[in-house]
Every structure is written in C-alpha cells, then in structure tokens.
Coordinates of C-alpha atoms and ligand atoms in Angstrom, one line a residue:
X865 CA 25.0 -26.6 2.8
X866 CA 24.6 -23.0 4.2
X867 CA 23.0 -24.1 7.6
X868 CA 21.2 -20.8 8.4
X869 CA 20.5 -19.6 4.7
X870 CA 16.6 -20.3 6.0
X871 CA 16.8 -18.5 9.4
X872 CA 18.3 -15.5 7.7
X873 CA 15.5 -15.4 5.7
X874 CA 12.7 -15.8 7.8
X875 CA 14.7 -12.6 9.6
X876 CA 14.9 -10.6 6.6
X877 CA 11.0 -11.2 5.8
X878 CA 10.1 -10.9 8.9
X879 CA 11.6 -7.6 10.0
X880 CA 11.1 -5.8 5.7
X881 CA 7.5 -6.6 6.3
X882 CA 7.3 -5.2 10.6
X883 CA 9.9 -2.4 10.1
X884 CA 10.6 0.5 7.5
X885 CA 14.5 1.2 6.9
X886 CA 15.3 4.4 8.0
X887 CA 15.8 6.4 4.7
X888 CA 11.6 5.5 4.7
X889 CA 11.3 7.2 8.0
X890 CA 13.6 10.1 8.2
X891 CA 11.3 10.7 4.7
X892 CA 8.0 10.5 6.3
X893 CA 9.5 12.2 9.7
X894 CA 9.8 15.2 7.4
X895 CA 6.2 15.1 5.6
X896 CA 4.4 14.9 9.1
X897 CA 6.9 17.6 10.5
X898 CA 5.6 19.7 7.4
X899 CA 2.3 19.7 8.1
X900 CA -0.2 21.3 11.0
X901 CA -1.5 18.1 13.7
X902 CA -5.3 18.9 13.0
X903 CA -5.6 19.3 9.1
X904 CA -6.7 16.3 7.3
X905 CA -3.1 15.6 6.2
X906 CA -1.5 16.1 9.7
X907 CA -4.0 13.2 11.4
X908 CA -3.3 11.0 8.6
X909 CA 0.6 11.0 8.7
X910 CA 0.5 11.0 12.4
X911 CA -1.9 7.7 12.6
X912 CA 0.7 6.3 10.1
X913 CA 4.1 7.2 12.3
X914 CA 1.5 5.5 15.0
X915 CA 1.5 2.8 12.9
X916 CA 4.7 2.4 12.3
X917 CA 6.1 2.6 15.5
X918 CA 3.7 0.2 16.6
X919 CA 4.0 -2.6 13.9
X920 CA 8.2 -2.0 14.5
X921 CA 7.4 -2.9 18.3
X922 CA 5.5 -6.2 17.8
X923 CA 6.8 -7.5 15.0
X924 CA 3.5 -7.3 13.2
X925 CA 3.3 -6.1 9.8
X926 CA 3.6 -2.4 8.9
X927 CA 0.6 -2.9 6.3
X928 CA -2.1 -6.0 6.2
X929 CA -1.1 -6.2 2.4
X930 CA 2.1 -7.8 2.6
X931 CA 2.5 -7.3 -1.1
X932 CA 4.6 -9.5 -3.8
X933 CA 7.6 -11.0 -2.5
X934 CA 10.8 -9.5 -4.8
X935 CA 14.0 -11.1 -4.2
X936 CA 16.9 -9.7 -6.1
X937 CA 19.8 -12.1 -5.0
X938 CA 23.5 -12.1 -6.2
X939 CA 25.4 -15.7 -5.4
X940 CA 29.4 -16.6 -6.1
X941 CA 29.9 -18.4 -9.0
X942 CA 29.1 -22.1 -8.1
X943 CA 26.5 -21.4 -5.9
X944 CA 23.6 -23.9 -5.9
X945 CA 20.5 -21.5 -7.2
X946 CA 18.0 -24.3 -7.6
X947 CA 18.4 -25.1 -3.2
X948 CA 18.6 -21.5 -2.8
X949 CA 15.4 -20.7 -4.5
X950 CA 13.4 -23.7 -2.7
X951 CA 15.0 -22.2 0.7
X952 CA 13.4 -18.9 -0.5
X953 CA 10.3 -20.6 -1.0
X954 CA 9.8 -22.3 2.2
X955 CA 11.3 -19.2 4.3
X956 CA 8.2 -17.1 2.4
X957 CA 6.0 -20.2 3.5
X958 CA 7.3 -19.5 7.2
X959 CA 6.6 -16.7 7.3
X960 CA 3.3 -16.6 6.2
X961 CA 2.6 -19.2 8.8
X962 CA 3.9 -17.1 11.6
X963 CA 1.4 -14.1 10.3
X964 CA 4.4 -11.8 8.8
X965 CA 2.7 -12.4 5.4
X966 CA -1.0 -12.3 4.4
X967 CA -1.7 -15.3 2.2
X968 CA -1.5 -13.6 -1.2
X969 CA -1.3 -15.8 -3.6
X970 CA -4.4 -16.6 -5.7
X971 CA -4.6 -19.2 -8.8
X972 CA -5.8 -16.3 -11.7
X973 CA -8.2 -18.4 -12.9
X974 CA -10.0 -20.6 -10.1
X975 CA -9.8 -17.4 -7.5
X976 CA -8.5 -20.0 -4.9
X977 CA -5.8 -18.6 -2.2
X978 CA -2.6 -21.0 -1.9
X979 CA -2.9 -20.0 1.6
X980 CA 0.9 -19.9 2.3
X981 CA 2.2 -17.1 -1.0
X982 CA 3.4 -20.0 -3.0
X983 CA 2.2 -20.6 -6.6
X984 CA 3.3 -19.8 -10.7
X985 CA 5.3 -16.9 -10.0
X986 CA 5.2 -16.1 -6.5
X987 CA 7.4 -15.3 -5.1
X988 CA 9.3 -13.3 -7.2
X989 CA 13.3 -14.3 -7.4
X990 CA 16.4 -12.8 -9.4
X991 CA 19.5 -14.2 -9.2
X992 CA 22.8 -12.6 -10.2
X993 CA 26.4 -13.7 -10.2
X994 CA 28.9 -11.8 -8.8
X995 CA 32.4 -12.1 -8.1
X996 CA 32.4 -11.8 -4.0
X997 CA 32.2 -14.3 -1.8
X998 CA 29.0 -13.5 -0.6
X999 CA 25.7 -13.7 -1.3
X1000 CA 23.3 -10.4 -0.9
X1001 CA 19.9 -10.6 -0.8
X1002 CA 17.2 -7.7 -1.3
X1003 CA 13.9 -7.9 -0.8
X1004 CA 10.8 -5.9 -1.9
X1005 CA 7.1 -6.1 -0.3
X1006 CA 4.9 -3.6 -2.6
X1007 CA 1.6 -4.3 -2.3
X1008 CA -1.7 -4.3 -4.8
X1009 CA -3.0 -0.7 -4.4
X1010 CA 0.3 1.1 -5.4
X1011 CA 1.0 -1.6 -8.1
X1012 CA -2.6 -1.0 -9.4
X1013 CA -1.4 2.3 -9.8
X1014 CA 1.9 2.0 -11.8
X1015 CA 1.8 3.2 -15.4
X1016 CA 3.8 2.8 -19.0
X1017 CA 3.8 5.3 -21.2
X1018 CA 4.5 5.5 -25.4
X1019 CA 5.9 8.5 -26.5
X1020 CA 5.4 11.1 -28.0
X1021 CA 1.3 11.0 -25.9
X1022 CA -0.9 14.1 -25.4
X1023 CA -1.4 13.8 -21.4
X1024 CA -4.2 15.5 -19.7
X1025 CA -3.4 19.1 -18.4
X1026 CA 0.2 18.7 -19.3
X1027 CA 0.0 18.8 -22.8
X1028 CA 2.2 16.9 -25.3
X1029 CA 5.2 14.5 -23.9
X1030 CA 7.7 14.6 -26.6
X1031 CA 10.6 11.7 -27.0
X1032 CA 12.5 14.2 -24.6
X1033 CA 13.7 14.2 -20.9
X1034 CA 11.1 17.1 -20.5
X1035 CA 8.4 14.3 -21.9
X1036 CA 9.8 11.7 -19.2
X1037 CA 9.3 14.2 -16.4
X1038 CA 5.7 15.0 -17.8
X1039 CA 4.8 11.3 -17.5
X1040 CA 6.2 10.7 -14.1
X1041 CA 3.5 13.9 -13.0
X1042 CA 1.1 12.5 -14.6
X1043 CA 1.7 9.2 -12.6
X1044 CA 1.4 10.5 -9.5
X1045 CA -1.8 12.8 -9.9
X1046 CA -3.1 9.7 -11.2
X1047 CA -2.5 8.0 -8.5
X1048 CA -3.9 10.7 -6.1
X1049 CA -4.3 8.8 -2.7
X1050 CA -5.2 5.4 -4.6
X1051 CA -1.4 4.2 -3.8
X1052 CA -1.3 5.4 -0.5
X1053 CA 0.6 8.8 -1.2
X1054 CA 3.0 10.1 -0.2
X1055 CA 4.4 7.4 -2.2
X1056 CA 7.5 7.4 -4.2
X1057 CA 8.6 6.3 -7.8
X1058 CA 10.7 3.9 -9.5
X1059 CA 10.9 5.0 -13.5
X1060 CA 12.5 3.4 -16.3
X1061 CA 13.0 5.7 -19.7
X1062 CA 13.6 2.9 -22.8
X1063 CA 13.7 -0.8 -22.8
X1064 CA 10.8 -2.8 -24.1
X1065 CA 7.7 -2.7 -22.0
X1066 CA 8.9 -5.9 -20.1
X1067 CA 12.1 -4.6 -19.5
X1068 CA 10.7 -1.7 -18.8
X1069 CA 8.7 -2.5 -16.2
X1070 CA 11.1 -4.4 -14.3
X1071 CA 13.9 -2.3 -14.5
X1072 CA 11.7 0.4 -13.2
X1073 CA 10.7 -1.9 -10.2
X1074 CA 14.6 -2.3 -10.0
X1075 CA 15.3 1.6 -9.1
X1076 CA 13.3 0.9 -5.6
X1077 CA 16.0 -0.8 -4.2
X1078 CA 18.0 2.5 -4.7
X1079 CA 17.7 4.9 -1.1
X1080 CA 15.8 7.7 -1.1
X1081 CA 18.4 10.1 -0.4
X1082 CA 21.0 9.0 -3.0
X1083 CA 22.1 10.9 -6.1
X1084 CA 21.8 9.5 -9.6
X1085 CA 25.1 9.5 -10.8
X1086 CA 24.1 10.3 -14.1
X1087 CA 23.4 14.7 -13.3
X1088 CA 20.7 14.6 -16.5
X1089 CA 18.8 11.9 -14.8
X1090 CA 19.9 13.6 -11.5
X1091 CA 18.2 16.5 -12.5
X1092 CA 15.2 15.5 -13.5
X1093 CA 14.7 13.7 -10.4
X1094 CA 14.9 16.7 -8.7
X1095 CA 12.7 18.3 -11.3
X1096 CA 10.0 15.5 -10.2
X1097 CA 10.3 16.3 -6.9
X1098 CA 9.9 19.9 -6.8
X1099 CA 6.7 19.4 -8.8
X1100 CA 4.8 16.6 -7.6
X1101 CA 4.6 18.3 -4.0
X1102 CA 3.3 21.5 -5.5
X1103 CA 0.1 19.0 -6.6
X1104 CA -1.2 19.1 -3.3
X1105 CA -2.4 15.7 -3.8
X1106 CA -1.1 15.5 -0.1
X1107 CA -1.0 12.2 2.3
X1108 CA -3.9 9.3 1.0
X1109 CA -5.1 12.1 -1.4
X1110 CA -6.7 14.2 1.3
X1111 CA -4.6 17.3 0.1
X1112 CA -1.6 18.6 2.0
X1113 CA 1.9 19.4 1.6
X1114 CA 3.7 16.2 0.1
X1115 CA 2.5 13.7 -2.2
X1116 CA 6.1 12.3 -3.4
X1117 CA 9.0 11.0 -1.1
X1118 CA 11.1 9.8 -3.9
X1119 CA 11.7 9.6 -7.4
X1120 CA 14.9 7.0 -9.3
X1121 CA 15.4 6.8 -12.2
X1122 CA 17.2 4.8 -14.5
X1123 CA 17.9 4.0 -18.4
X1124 CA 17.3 1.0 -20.8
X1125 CA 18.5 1.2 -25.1
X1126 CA 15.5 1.1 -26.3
X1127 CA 14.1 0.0 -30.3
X1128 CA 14.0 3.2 -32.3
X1129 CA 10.5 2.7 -32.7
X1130 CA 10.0 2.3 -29.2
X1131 CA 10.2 5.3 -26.3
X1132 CA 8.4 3.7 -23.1
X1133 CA 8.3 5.6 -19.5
X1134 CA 7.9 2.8 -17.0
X1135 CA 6.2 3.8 -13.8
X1136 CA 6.3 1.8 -10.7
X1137 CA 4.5 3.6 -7.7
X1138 CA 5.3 2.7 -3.8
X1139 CA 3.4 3.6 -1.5
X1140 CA 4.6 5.2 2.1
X1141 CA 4.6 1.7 3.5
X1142 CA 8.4 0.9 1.4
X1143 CA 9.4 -2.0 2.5
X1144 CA 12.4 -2.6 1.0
X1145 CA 15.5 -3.9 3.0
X1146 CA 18.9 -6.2 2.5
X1147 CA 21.1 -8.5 4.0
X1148 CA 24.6 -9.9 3.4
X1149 CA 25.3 -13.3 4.1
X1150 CA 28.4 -15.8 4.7
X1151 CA 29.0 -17.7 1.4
X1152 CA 29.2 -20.6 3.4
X1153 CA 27.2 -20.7 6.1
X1154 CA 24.9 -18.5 4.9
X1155 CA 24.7 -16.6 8.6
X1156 CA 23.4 -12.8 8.3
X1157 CA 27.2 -10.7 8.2
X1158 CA 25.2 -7.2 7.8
X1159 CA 21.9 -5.8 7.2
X1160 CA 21.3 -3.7 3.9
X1161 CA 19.5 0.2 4.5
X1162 CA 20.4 0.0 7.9
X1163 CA 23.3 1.2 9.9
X1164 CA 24.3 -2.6 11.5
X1165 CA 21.9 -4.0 13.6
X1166 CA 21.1 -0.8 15.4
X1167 CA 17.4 -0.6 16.5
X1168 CA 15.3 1.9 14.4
X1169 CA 14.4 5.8 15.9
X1170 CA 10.7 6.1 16.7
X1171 CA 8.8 7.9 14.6
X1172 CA 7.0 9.5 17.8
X1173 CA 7.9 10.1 21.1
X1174 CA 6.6 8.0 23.7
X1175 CA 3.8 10.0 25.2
X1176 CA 2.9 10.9 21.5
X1177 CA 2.3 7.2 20.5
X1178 CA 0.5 6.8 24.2
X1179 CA -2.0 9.7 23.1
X1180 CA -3.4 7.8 20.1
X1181 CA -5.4 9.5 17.2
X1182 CA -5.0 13.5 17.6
X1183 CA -8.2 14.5 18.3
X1184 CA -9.6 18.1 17.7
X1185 CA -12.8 17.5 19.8
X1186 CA -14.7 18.1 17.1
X1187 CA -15.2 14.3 15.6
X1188 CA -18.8 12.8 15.1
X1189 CA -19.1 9.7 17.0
X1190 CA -21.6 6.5 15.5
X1191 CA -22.9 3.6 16.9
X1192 CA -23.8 0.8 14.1
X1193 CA -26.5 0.5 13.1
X1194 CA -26.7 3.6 11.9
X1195 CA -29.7 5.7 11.4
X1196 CA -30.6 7.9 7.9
X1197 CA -30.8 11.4 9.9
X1198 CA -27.1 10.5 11.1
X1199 CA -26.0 10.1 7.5
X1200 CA -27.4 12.9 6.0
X1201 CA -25.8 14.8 9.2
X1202 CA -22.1 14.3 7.8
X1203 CA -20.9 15.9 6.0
X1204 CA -16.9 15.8 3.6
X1205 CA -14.5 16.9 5.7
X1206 CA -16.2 15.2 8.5
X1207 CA -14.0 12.9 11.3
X1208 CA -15.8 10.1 12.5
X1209 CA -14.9 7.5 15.3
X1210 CA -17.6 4.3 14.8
X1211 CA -18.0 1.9 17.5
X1212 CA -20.4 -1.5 17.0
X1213 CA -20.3 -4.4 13.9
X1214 CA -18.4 -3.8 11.0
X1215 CA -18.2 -6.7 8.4
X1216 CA -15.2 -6.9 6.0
X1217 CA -15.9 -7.0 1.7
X1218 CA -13.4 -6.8 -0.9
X1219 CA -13.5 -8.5 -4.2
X1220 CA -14.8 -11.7 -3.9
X1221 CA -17.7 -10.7 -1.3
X1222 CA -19.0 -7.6 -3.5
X1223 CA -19.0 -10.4 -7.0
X1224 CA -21.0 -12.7 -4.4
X1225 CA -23.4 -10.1 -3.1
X1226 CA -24.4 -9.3 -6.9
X1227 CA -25.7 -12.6 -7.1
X1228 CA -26.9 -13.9 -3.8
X1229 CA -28.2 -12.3 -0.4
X1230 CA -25.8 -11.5 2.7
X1231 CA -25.0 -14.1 5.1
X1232 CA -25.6 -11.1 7.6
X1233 CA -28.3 -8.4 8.0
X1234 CA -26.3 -5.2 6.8
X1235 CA -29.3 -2.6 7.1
X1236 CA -27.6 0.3 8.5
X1237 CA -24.4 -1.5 8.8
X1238 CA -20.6 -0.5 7.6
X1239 CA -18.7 -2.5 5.5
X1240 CA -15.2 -2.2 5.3
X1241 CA -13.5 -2.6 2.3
X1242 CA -10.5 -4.8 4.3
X1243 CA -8.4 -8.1 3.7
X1244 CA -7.1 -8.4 7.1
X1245 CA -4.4 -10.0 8.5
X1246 CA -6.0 -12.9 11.1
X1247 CA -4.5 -15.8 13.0
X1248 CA -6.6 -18.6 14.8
X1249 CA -6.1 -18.6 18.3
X1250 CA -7.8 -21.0 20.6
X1251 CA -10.5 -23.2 19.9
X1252 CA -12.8 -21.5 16.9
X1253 CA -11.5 -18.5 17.9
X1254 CA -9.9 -15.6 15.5
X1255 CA -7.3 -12.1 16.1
X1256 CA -6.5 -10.3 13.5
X1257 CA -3.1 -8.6 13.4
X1258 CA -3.6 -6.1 10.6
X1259 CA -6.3 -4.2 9.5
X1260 CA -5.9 -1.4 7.4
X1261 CA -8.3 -0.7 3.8
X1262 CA -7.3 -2.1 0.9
X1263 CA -8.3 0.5 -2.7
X1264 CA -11.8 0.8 -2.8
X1265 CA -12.5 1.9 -6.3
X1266 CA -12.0 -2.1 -7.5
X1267 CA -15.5 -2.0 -6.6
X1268 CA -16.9 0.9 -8.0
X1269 CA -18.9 -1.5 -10.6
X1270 CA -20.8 -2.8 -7.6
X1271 CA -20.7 -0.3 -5.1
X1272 CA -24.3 1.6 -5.5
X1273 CA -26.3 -1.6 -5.6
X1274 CA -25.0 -3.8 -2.7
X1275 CA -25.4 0.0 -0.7
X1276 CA -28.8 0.3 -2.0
X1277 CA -29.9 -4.1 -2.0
X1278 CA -29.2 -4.1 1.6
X1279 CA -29.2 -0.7 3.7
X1280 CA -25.4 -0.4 3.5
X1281 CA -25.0 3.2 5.3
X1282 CA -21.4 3.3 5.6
X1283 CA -18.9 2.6 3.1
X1284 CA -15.3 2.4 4.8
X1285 CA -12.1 2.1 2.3
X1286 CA -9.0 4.2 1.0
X1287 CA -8.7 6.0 -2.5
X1288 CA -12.1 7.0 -3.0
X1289 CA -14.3 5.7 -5.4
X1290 CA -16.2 7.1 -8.5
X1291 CA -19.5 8.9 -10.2
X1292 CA -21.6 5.7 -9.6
X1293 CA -20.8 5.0 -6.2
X1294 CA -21.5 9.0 -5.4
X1295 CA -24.4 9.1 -7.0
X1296 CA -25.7 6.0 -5.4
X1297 CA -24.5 6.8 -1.8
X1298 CA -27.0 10.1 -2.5
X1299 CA -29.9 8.4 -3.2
X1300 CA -29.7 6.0 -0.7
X1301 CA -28.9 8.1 1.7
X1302 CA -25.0 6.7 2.7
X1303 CA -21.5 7.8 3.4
X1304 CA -17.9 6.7 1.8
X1305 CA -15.3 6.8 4.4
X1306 CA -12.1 7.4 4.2
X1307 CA -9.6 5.1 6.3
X1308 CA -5.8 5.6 6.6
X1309 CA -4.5 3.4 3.6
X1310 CA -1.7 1.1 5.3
X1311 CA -2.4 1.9 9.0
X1312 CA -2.8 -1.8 9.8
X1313 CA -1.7 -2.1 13.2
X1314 CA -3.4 1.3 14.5
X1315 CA -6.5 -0.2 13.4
X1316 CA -6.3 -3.9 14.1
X1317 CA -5.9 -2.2 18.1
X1318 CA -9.4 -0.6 17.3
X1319 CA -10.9 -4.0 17.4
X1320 CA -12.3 -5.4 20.0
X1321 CA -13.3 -8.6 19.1
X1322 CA -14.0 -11.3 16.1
X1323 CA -17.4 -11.9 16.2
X1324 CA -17.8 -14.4 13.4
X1325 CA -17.0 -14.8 10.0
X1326 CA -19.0 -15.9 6.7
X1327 CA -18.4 -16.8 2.8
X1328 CA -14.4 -18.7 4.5
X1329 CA -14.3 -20.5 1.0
X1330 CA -13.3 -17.1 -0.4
X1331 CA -10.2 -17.1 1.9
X1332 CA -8.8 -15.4 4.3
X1333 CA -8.0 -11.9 3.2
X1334 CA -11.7 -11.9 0.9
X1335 CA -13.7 -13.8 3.7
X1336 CA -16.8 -11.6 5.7
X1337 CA -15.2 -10.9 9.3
X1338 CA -17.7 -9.7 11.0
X1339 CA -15.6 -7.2 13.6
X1340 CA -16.9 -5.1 16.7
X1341 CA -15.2 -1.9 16.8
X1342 CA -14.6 0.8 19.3
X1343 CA -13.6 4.4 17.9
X1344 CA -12.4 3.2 14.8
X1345 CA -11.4 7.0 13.1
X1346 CA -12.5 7.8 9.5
X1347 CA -12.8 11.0 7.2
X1348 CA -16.3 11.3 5.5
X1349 CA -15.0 11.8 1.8
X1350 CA -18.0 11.3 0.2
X1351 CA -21.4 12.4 1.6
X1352 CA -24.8 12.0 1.2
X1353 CA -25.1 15.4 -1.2
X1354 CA -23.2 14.4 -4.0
X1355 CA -20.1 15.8 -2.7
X1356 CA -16.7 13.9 -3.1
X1357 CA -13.7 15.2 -1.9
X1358 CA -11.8 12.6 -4.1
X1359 CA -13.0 14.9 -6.8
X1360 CA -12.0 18.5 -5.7
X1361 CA -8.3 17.3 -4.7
X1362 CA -8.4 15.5 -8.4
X1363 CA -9.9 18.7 -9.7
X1364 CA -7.5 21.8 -8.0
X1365 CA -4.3 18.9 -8.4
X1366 CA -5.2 18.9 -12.2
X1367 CA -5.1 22.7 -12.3
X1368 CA -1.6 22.9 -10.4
X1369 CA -0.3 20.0 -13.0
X1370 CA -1.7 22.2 -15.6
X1371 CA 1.1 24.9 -14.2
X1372 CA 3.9 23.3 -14.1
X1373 CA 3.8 21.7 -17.5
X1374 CA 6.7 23.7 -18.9
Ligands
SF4_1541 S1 0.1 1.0 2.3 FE1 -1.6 1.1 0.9 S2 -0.8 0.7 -1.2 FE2 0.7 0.1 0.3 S3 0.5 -2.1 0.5 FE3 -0.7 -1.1 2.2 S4 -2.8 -0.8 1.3 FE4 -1.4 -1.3 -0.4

C-alpha cells in the first residue's frame, strides 16, 4: 500500500517548514530591495533574507513556531483516507522528532504539550476526491502570532479611521485595511492575506485560510475580486506599518481573495493573516506507490536562489557602528541611557518566558535571580544532545503583547531590565517599564536561525513541566541584536507607527 506515501511526507514537512517557495522570496527580495540597509526596516528584512538563507541551508526551520499543520489532500476515488490520514499523522510525529517541528500541540484545558503535534485536531487534514490518478498534497505551517491576528468582520461595521464598511466590495476592501493596521508588526509584517467575502463564519474562516495556497503573483480570475486585490495592495503599503511594525516601505506581500453565498442576513469578511515566514508548499504523488512525481510552488526540484549573496550572508547583521552594546546584568544608568530607536547587541544570560512562565511568576518566585536580567519572550526550538546536554535550533520571539496582563509586575517583582519580544506590547507594560526603570526590545519576529547562531551555549533550564517551547532556558548570548521600542521615558514606538499608520488609513478610506 503506497510504500513511500510516509517518506514523501516527512520531505514535504521537512523542506515547507526549512525553505520558503520561491513566489515568498522573489516577494520579500523586492521589500528589502525597496528599502535603505541602515533604516530600521532595511536591518530587519536583511536579518530575515539572513535567516532564510540560512534555515534553507541546514535544513532547520525557517521560524521556531512551526505553526498548525494544514493538509489539503485530493485522493482518486477508492483511495484509502483512514491509512492515509494515520500516515499523515505519524509523518507530522517524525518530523517533530527530527526537530522540523516544535512540539505544538497542547491539551486546551490541562496546558500539557503532546510533545510530538498530535492531539484533537492536530494536525489539520482535508481530503478531496478528484478524478486523476494522483494524489496532491498541500501543506500549510502558519504559526500563532499571525493567526492571533486574523479577523472576521459583520457588515455593515463603523471601523476606526476608515469610517463605515457598507455590504459593498468598497466595505470588503475597508476591512482587509483595517486587518492589516491592526496587525501592525504583531504578525510579523510584511505579511500577506487570505480573505473570504460571505459564507457563515466557519466557512468563512476556512475558506479564507484556503486562498493561501493560491501564489502570490497569480491573478484572480474573477477582475472585481482582481481589482480589489490590487486595490488592497496599493493601500496597505502606503500604511507604513513597514517590516515587524518598525515603519518602512511594505507592510503587505499579498492579498487572495475569494467568494462564499452567504445567508441574506449574513455579510462576513474573513481575514486570515501570514506572516513573511509563508510556508506553504505541494507535492504530487504516484497513486500507487505514493513516490513524490513533482513538487508544487516550485519549478521541479531545482534548488532555491539565495536571498543574499554569499559575502552578504558572511557579513552578518548590517551594522552602522552606531549600536549600544550590554553585558547582563545590566545596570539602571544603562537603561535609562537607551533610548527608541536605539540598536542594541546583548551579550551574557538571557532566560526564556512565554505563557506559562509569566502565569507561574504571578504566583511564585523565579527559579533564577533575574535582577538586572533579560528575558526573552521565546519558545525555542531545542534538541537534547549528549548526556544532559541541550542546542537549540530556532530561536526567534514569539508576540509579546499575550503578556501584557503580567508584564509590569514580574519587571518590577524581580529587577527585570530588559524585556526582549516582537509586536510590542501595551499602556501597562510602558508605564511600568518607566517606573522601574526597563527597556522593551524589539527582536526580528521569525528570524529563528539568525538568532539560535547568537547563542552560545545552554546553560540550564527550569519550570521543564511546562514543556519545551514554555520551559525557562536559561541561554548565554553573544551580540544578540535588538531595537529599543520601548524606553524608560514613556516612549513607545509601537504607538507612533500605530498612530501616523492610523492617520494614512484615515486617507485612503475612499
Ligand atoms: S514569523 Fe512570526 S508570526 Fe510567523 S510563525 Fe514565526 S513568530 Fe509566528
């Protein structure tokens, strides 16, 4: 029964979660062609082509969130989906096992990781008859910051700086801006966006998720959708929302849309953001021998064109000469030095927190002395090697602004100075980084594998119940580049890119 149905998948998870297809590329190729090497938005998108180059070359995965698995999977009549769908299963389980995957899957109530991306509803799987004999298979990694940051909308709805959104194509294109300034850099931007108009909000959703799987350079063949695609476009980069919300020249790499019937009481705009990290790709397979006849998004098996040249991927993070360089711990007068706007390289002890570490600290002590220490808002990629010993294999922040609710005190309970993360975070958080006297930084949301390479070491680890991605790594760094975004004088330049994007959405609301 198709004797290398399994090996083809491993491949096909394996090289959608380690290499973007190149409609991805040539897209992001252009936004860091658009913009000047020593802005903000120029050191971003050139860490990311570092990053992607790099994960491409060893097979490591482009982002540490390795997202939810979508399979969209069309079989000849007869086909046996029940086998198929356990091969899927145990191909996701291999892969997670060979470090392609982060364990992802957690029990909704109990909190507890499966530890291999198998559980209720993970991963995702469609099938779909068809009349070939063949059997295609698509897969989809998006990941929990950009799918925090989809959004359905009921029309007719009075959206902020744009207005009313009428039961109207003009109302569809107001809600897909609104989307992405509401996104800002939360979702990674420049991300792109998969929209329904119509179908129930189920429906909806899904076959919003659906339009991903279209390229980024296709053409709707319907021209009205075709034109408000383009209408999207043209918009959304006059935001200057720009690359991880640090302003710039392109917040949107694509925009699909498509069209459910819908109840006539019903009009919902179905968002789904991706994030620059679109790892979406396809193979064909043998009907009976289920042996990979062609790849999907890619022309054959050809290898993929690097995003930088070689002496441009040797030179690392483009430096200006002007970047701030800290040793943990770090002292008050260093804080209140920085200021937004500020590059920073930190060398020393980091120690990871997402979720389950900033719940815990609310309620009990650190396992580690964090006066004057950085936490990184992380779930990393890591893989035992040797006896107790740890390396992780993708590092990159994970959306900071889930912790917003505990943010202030943990910084001001136990001398947190440095707050490292993607997205920004909110009022509380500023104000409380003010008065104790620390800094938010701003990492580059996806950039893994340029950051797993600033580690030197794994010193330790605490709270392991929690699970891999949500365990306390405690991590010694060297040069690890940030962007202060929030300082130590109430300013936030989350808020002024939020601010002078609102006032551009405000303008081209007709
Ligand atoms: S690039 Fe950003 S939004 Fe995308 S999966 Fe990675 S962390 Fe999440």
């Amino acid at each position: 029964m198709l004797p290398s149905f399994f090996d083809s998948l491993v491949q096909l998870i394996t090289r959608t979660s380690t290499d973007l297809p190149p409609d991805v590329r040539k897209a992001m190729a252009a936004a860091l062609a658009s913009e000047e090497r020593a802005t903000r938005a120029g050191q971003a998108l050139t860490i990311i082509a570092q990053n992607i180059d790099q994960a491409e070359s060893c097979e490591g995965p482009i982002c540490q969130d390795t997202g939810m698995p979508t399979f969209e999977i069309k079989v000849p009549v007869g086909a046996n989906q029940i086998w198929m769908k356990q091969q899927v299963k145990a191909a996701i389980a291999e892969a997670t096992r060979r470090g392609k995957l982060r364990p992802n899957s957690v029990d909704s109530i109990t909190g507890e990781n499966s530890g291999d991306n198998l559980g209720p509803g993970t991963p995702i799987v469609h099938f779909e008859q068809w009349e070939q004999d063949a059997i295609e298979v698509k897969l989809i990694l998006k990941g929990g910051g950009c799918e925090n940051t989809n959004a359905q909308y009921a029309l007719p709805a009075d959206l902020e700086h744009l207005g009313r959104a009428d039961r109207t194509l003009d109302g569809v294109r107001k809600c897909i801006l609104h989307a992405v300034w509401k996104a800002q850099g939360k979702g990674c931007s420049p991300g792109s966006v998969g929209v329904c108009i119509g179908g129930d909000r189920t429906s909806g959703y899904l076959h919003a998720k659906e339009q991903l799987f279209r390229t980024l350079d296709d053409t709707n063949p319907d021209p009205r959708l075709a034109e408000i695609e383009e209408a999207v476009m043209d918009a959304a980069n006059e935001l200057t929302v720009g690359p991880m919300g640090f302003g710039g020249k392109t917040s949107l790499i694509g925009c699909k849309i498509g069209a459910l019937n819908r109840l006539p009481a019903s009009f919902f705009v179905s968002v789904a953001y991706d994030c620059w990290a679109f790892r979406r790709l396809g193979v064909t397979l043998d009907a009976r021998s289920g042996v990979i006849t062609s790849w999907l998004y890619r022309e054959g098996d050809t290898p993929s064109v690097p995003m930088l040249t070689p002496e441009q991927l040797a030179a690392g993070f483009p430096r200006t000469g002007r970047e701030v360089r800290l040793q943990a711990p770090i002292t008050d007068d260093q804080i209140r030095a920085l200021k937004v706007g500020d590059v920073v390289l930190i060398s020393g002890r980091m120690y990871t927190g997402r979720d389950a570490v900033h719940a815990h600290l609310m309620k009990h002590e650190p396992p580690v002395d964090m006066r004057g220490g950085v936490l990184y808002h992380c779930g990393p990629v890591v893989v035992k090697e040797g006896e107790g010993g740890w390396r992780v294999t993708a590092a990159g922040p994970t959306t900071s602004i889930r912790e917003e609710p505990y943010q202030a005190d943990i910084v001001e309970r136990y001398g947190v100075r440095v707050v490292i993360g993607k997205g920004g975070m909110g009022g509380k958080t500023l104000a409380g980084l003010k008065k104790s006297g620390a800094v938010y930084l701003n990492a580059i949301g996806g950039a893994a594998q340029f950051y797993a390479r600033c580690i030197d070491r794994v010193a330790g680890v605490s709270l392991m119940q929690f699970g891999t991605p949500e365990a306390m790594w405690h991590l010694d760094v060297t040069d690890f580049p940030a962007i202060v975004t929030m300082d130590a004088h109430g300013n936030s330049l989350h808020k002024d890119v939020e601010q002078a994007s609102g006032e551009k959405l405000a303008a081209v609301r007709d």
